[in-house]
Structure formats: C-alpha cells, structure tokens
XYZ file of N, CA, C and O in Angstrom:
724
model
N 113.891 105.805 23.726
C 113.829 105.226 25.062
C 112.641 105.796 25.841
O 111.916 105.121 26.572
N 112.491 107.368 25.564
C 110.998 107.380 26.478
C 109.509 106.774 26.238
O 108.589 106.482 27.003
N 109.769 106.689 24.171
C 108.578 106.041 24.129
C 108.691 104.579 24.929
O 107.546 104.220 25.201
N 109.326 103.957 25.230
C 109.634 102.438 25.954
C 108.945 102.510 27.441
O 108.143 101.883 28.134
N 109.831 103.757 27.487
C 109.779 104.213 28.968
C 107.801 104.338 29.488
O 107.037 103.653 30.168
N 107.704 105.587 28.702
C 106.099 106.053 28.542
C 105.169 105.099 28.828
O 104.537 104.967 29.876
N 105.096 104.100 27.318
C 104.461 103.185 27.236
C 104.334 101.859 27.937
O 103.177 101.472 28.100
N 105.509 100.928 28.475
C 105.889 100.244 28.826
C 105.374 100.843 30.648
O 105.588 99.945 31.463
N 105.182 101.261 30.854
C 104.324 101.671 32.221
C 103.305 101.886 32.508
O 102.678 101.556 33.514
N 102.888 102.752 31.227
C 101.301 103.119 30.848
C 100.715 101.791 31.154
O 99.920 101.452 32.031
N 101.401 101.018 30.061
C 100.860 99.469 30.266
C 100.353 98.714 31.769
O 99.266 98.460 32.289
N 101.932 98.506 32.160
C 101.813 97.464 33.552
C 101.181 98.476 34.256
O 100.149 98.006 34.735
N 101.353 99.982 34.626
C 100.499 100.527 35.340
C 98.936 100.474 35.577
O 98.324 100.622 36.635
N 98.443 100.216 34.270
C 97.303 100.582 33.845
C 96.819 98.820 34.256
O 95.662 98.715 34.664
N 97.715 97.388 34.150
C 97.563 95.966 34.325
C 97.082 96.479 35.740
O 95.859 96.540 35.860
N 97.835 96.856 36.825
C 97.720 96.936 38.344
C 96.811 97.475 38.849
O 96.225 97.053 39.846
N 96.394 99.101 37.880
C 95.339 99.563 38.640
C 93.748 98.468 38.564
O 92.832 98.270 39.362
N 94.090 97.923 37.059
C 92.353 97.191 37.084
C 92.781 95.552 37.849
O 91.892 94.758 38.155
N 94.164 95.276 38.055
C 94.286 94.125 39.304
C 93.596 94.471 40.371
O 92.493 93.970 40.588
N 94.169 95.405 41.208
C 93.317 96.455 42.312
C 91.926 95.603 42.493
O 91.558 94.778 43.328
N 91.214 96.287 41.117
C 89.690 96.618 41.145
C 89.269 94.662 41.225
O 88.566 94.138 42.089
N 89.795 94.113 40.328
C 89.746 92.844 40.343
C 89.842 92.198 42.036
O 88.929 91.456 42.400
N 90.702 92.446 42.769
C 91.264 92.234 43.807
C 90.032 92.236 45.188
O 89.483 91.395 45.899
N 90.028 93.895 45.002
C 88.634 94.032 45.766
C 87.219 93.561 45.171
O 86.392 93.563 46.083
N 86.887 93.320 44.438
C 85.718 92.688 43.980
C 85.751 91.162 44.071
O 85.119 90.315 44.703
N 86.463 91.158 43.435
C 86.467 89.016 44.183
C 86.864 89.104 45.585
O 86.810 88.013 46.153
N 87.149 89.833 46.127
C 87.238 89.397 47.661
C 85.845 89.948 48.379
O 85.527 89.679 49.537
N 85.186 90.652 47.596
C 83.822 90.715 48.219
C 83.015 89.939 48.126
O 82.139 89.750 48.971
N 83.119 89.454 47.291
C 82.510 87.985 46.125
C 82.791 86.840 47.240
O 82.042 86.032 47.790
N 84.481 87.161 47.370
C 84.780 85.575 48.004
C 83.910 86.105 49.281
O 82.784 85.624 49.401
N 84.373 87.108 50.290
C 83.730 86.925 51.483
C 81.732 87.015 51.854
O 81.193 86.920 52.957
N 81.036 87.231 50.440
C 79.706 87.331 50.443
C 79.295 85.646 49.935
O 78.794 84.792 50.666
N 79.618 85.512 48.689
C 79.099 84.134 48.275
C 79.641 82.809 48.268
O 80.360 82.348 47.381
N 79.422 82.472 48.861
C 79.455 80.892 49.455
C 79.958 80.073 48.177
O 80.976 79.383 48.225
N 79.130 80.206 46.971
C 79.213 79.582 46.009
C 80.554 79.574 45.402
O 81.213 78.568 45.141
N 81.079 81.497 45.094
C 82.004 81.743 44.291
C 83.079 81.286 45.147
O 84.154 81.029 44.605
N 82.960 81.146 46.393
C 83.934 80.705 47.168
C 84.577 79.290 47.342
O 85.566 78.902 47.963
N 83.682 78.688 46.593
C 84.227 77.043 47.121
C 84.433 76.935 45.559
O 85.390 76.209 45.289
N 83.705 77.535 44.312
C 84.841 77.625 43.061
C 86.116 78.587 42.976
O 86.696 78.507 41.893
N 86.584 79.343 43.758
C 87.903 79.916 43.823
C 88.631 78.856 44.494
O 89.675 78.561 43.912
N 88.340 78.077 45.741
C 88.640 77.130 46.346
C 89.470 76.210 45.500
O 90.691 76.082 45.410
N 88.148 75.409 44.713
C 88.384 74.309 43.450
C 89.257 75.061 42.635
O 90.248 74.553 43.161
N 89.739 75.818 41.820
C 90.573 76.477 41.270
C 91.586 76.608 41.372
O 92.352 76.204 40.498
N 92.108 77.352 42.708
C 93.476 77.461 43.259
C 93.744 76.391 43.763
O 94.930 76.421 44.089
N 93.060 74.973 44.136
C 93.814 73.808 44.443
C 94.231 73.049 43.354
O 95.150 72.244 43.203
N 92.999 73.654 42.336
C 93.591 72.740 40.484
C 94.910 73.274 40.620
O 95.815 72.641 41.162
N 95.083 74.768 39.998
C 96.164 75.135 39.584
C 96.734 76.500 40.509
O 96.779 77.660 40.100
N 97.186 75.960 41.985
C 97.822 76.697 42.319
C 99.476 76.787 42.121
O 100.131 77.794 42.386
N 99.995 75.604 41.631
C 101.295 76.088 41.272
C 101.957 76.847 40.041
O 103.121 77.226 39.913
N 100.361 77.013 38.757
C 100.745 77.989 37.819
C 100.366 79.057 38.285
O 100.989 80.021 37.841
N 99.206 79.393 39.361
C 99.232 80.699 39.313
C 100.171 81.789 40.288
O 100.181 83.012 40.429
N 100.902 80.706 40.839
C 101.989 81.545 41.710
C 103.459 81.495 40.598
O 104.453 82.200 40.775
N 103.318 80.666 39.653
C 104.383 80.882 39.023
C 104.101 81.861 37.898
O 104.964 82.551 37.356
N 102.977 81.853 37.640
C 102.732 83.089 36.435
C 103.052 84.369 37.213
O 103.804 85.220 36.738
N 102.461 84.500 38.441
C 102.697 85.948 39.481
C 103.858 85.853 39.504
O 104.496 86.848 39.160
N 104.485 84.805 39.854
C 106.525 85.532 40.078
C 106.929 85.847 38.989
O 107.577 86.875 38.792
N 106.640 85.081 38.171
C 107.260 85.040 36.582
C 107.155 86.445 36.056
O 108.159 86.818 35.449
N 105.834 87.603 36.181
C 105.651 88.427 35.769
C 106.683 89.627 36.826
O 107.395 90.565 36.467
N 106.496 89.308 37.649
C 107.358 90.106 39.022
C 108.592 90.181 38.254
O 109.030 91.241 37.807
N 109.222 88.898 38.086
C 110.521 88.659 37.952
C 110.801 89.556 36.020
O 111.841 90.041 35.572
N 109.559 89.459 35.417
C 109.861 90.283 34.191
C 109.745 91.346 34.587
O 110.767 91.991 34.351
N 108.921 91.968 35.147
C 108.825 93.434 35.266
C 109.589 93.946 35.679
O 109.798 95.042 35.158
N 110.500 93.542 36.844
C 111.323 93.883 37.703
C 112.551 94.248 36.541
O 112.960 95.409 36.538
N 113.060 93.405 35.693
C 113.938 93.291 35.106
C 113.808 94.127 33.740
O 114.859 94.382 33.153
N 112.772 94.505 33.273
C 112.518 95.268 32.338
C 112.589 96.757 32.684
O 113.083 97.599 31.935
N 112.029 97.019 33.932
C 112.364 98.149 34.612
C 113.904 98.876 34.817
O 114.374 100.009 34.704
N 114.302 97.766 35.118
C 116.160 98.208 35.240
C 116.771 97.519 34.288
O 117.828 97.160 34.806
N 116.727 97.085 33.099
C 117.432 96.404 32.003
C 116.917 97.092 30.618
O 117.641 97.112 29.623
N 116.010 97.481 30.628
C 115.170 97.816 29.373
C 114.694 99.600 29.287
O 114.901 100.402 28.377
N 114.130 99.755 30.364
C 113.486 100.856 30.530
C 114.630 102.070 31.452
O 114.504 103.293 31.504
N 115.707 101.210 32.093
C 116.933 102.066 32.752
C 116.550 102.459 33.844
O 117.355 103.352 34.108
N 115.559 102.358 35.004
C 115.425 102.714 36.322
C 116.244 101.491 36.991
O 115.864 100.320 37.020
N 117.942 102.217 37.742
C 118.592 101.212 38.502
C 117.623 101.313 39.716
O 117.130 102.353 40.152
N 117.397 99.795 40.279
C 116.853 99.458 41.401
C 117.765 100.182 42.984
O 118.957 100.488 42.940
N 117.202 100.283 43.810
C 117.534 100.646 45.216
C 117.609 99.456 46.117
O 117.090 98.363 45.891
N 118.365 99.817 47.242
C 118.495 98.529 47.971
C 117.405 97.936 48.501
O 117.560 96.739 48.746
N 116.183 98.475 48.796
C 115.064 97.962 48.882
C 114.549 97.273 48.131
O 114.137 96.145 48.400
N 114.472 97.861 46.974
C 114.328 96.985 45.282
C 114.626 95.538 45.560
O 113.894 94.571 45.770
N 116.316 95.737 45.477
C 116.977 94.688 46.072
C 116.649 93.561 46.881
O 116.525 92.418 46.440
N 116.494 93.938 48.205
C 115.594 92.906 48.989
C 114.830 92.282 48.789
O 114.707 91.135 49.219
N 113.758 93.137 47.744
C 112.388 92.404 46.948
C 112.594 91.443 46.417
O 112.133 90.391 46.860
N 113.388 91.481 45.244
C 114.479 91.145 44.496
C 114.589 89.323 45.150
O 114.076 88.248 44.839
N 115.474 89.769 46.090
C 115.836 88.513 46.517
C 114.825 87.774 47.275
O 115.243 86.645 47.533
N 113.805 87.967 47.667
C 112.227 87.635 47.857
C 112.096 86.903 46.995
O 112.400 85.713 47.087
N 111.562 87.500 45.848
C 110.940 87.086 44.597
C 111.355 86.025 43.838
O 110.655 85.083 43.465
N 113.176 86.316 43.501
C 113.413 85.901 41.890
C 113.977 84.087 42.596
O 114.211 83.230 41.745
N 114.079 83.840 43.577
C 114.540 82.248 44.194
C 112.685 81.771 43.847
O 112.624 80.594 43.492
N 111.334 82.448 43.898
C 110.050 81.722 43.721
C 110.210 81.380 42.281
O 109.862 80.247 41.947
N 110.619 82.078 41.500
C 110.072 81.482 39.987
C 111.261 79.851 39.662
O 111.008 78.755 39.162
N 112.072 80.232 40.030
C 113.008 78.725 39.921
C 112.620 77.393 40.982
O 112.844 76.187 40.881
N 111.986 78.152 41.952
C 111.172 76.892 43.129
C 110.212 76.392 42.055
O 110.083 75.277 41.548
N 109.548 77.598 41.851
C 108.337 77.032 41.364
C 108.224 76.084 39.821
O 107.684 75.011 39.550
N 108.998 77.053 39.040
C 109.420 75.890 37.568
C 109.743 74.250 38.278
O 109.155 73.209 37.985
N 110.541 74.379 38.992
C 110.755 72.984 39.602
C 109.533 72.206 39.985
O 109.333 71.047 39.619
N 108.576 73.042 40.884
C 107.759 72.249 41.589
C 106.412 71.762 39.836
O 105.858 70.710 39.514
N 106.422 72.744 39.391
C 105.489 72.670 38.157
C 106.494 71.134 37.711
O 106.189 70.050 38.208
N 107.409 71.242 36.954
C 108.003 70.431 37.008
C 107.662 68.763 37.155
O 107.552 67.866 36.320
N 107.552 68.805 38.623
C 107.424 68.023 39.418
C 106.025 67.833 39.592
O 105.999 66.603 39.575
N 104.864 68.182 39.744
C 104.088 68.651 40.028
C 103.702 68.229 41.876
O 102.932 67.455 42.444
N 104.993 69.492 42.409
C 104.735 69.136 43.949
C 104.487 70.100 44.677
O 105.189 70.971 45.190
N 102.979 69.779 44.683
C 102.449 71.152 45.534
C 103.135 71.670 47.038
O 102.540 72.560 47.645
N 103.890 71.322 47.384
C 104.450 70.775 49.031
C 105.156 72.428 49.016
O 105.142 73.187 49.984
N 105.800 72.755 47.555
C 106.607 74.134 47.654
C 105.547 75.334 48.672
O 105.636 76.038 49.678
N 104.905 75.087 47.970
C 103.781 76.351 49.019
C 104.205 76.629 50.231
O 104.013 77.759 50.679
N 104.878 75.626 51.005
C 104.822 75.762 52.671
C 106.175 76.605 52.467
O 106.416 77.353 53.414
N 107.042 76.628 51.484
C 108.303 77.336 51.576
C 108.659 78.330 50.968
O 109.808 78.746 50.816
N 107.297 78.930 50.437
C 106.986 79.841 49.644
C 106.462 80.800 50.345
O 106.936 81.934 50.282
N 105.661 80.577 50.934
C 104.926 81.465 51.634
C 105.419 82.577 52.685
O 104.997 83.712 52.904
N 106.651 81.704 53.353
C 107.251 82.679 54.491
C 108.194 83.991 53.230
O 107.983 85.195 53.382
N 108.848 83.646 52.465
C 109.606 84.394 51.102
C 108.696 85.390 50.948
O 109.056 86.545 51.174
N 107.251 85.088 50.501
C 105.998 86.091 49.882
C 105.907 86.864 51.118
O 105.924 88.086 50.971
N 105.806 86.365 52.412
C 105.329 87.489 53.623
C 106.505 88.195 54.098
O 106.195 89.072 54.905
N 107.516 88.124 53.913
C 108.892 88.859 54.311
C 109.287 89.901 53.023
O 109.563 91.099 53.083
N 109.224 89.157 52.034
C 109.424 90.441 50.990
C 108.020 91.449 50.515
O 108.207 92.378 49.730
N 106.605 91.157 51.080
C 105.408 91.744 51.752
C 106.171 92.898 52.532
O 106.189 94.061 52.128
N 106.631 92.578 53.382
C 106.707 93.516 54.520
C 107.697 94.410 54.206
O 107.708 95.551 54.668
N 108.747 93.872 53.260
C 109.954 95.216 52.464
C 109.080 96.148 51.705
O 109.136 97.376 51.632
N 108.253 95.296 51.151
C 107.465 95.941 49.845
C 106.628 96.922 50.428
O 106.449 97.908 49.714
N 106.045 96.920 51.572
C 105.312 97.695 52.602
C 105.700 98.897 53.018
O 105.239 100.037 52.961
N 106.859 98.275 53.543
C 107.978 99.798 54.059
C 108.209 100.670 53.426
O 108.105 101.843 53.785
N 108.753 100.085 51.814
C 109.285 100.744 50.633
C 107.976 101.742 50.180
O 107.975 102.946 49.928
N 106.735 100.637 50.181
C 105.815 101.792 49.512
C 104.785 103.426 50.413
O 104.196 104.419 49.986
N 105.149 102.724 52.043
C 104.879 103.548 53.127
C 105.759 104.848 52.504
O 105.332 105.922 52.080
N 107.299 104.297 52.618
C 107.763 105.636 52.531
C 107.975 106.335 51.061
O 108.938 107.098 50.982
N 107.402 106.202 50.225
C 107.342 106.509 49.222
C 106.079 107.577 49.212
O 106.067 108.608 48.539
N 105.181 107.199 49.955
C 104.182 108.053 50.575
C 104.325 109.081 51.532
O 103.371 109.743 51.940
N 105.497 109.231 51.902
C 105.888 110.202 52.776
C 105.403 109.587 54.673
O 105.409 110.365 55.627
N 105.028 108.046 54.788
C 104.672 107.344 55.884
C 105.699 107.044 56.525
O 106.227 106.080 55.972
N 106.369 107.433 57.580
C 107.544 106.447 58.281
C 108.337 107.541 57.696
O 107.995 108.077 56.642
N 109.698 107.986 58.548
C 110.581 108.500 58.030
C 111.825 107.807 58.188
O 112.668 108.075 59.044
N 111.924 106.658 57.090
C 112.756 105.695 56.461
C 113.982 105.478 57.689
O 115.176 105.770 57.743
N 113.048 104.829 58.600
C 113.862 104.091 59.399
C 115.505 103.234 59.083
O 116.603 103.573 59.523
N 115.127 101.894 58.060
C 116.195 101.434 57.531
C 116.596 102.648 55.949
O 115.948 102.974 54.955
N 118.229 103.042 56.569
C 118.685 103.834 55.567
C 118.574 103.223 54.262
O 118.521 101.993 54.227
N 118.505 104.239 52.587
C 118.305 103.297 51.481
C 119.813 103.993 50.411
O 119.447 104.891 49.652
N 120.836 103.761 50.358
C 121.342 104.043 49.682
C 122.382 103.076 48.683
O 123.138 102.166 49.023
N 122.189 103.476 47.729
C 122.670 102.455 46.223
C 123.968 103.609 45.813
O 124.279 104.690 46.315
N 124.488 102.880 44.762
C 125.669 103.505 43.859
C 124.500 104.029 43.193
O 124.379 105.244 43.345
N 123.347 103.314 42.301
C 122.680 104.405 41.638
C 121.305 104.687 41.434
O 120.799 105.624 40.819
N 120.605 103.445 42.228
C 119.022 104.251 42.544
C 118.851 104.573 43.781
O 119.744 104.490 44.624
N 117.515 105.027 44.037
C 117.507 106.209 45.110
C 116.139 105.541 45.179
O 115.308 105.371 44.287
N 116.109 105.037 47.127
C 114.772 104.377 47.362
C 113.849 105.650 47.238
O 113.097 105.823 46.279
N 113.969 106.491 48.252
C 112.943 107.814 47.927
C 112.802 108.406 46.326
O 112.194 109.474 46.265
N 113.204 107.945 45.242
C 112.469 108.577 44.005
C 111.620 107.827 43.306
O 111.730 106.630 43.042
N 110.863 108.484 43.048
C 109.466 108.172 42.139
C 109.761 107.893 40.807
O 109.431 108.863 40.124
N 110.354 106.774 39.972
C 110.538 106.352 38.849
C 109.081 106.511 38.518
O 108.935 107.320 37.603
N 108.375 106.192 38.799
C 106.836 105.543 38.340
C 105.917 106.191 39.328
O 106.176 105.879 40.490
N 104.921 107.004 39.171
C 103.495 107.313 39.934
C 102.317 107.537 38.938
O 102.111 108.674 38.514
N 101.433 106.349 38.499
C 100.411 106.931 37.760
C 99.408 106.445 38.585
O 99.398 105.464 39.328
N 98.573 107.273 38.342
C 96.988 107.131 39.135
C 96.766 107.678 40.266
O 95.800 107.320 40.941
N 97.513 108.525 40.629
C 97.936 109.219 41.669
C 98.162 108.250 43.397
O 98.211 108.670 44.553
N 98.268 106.593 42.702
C 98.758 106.239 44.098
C 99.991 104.863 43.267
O 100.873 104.339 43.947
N 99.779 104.513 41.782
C 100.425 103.299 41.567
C 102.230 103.533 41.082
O 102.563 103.876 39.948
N 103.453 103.191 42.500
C 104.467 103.375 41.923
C 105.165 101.464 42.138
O 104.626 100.409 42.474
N 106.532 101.840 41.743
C 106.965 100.282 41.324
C 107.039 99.507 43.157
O 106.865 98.308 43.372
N 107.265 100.312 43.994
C 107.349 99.699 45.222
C 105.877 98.935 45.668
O 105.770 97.940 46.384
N 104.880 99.645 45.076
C 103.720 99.701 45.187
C 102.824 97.986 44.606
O 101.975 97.256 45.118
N 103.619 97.969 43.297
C 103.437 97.006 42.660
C 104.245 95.563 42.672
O 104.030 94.490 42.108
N 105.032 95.920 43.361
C 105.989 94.716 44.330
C 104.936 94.095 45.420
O 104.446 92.965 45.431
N 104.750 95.110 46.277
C 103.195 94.715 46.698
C 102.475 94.205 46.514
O 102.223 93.351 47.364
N 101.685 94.269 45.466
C 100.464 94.044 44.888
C 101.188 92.119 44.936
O 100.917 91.107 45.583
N 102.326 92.544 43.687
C 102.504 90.936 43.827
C 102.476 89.998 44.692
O 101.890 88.931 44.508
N 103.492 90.488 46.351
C 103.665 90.011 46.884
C 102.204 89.431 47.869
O 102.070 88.418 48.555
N 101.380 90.420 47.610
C 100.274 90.283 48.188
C 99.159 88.932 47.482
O 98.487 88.099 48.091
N 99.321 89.159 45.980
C 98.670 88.093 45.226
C 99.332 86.677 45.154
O 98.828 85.781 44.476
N 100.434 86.515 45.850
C 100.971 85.298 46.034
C 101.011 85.088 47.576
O 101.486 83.957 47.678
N 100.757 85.590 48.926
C 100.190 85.460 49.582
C 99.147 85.321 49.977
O 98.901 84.867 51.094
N 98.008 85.810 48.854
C 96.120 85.157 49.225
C 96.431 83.955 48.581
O 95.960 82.951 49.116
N 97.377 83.728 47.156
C 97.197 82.496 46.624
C 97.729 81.328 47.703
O 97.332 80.164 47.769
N 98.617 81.899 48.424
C 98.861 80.513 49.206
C 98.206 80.260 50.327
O 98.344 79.117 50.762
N 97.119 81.438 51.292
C 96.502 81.243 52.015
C 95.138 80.316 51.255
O 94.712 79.381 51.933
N 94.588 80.523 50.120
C 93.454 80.182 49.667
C 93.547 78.875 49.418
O 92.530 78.187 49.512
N 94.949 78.221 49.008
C 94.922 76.783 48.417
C 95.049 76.279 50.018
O 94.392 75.264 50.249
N 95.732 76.788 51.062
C 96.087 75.839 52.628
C 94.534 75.983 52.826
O 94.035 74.891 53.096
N 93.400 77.268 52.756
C 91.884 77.172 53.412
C 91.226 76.022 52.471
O 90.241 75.387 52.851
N 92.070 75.726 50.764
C 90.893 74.868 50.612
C 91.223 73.407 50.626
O 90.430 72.517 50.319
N 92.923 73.174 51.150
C 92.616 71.322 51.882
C 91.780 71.540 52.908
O 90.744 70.889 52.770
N 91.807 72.106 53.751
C 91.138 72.128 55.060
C 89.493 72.402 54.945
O 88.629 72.242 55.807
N 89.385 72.836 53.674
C 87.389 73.313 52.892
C 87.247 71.552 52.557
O 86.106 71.091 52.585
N 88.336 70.671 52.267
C 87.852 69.599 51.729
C 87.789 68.383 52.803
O 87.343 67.262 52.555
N 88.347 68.841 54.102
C 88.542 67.634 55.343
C 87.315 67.821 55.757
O 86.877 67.168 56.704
C-alpha cells in the first residue's frame, strides 16, 4: 500500500506542479499575444465541453483514488468539494451527450463556490485563517497533511487548481462568443 501510496502521488503531484507552470505561461501568452489568444479562444469554443469534462472527470478520479485506493478518508471540507465537483462530470457526460453547450451557465456558479471551499481549505492548511468554519469527520482531519510535495502542493491545494481550471475554462469560452460578436 505505500508503494500505491508513494507513487500514486509522486505522480498526480508531480501532473500539478508542471499544470502550475503550464498555467502561468499560457496566461502570459494569453495576456501578451493577441494571436495565441484568439487560438485559445477558437479552441475552448471547439471543445469546451470535453475539456471541462476531462477536468472533472480527473477531479472526480483523483478524489476517489485518494480515499478508495490509496486510504486518505476525506474531511468535511473534502466533502463540500466533493459535492461541487462530482454533480459536473454527470452534467457534463449529458451535455457531451447532447452536445449542449448551454451547461456552462450552470456550471460555473458549482466551479466558483467549491473555488472558494477549496481556498479556505488550502489557506488553512497553510497555517492562513484560523479555521473559522469548524472541520471535524468520524475519520479525516481537515488540518492534516495527507499529501505536501514541493513544498507547497497538498490535496486541498489541488482541488483548487481544478476548480480554478474549470473556472478560466468557462470564463474563456463566455470571452470568446463575445470575441466573435
């Protein structure tokens, strides 16, 4: 189980930190060149409903591999995320489905509310805020560090990240009907 454990983090840890780097570099990209900007544009309006469903989809594995596979029980914060997240990947199979981009508008408020858990959670994980909303579970513990590699990437952290990459994705596809009026 620790090699699972070990490795199986090494991994997604090691996915997040070069997301990061990815993250900030195309957004310098997007906010410097004009060009790369109206092809990120064209892109996320092709296929913005796979790439918010590949982002939940992975959320929704990781999440579950973490506490099913690897044995870190989630915290009630977890939780909250949780219920953020795992209602996008069944919207979204549907809307793929369907192919009806329209989900976005009901997606988006989900991505910025479980943003802002994911925020709190990873503030105080940092020792930021002294955990205003109490966190207590039968058996995880919001204040412990299942996961810290890189000396800043833990799982609250990476709830984040997601929640954050499905919030530019849905701001970028609403800036690019409005790039095309």
């Amino acid at each position: 189980m620790e090699f699972i454990r070990t490795n199986f983090t090494l991994v997604i840890t090691t996915f997040t930190l070069l997301s990061h780097v990815a993250l900030v570099l195309s957004g310098l990209l997007f906010i410097i060149e004009k060009k790369f900007r109206t092809l990120v544009y064209a892109f996320v309006d092709k296929y913005v409903l796979t790439l918010l469903f590949v982002v939940s989809l992975s959320a929704l594995i990781g999440s579950l591999a973490y506490s099913n596979i690897v044995g870190f029980p989630p915290c009630e914060l977890c939780w909250i995320q949780r219920i953020f997240m795992y209602p996008q990947v069944i919207l979204l199979g549907m809307a793929l489905w369907r192919k009806d981009k329209n989900i976005v508008n009901y997606l988006l408020p989900l991505s910025v509310l479980g943003g802002i858990v994911a925020l709190y959670h990873s503030l105080t994980h940092f020792g930021i805020g002294d955990g205003v909303v109490g966190c207590t579970s039968a058996l995880g513990d919001c204040g412990k560090l299942y996961v810290h590699e890189y000396g800043y990437i833990t799982i609250p952290l990476m709830s984040l990240t997601i929640f954050v990459y499905l919030i530019s994705i849905s701001i970028i596809y609403y800036k690019s009907k409005n790039a095309g009026e």
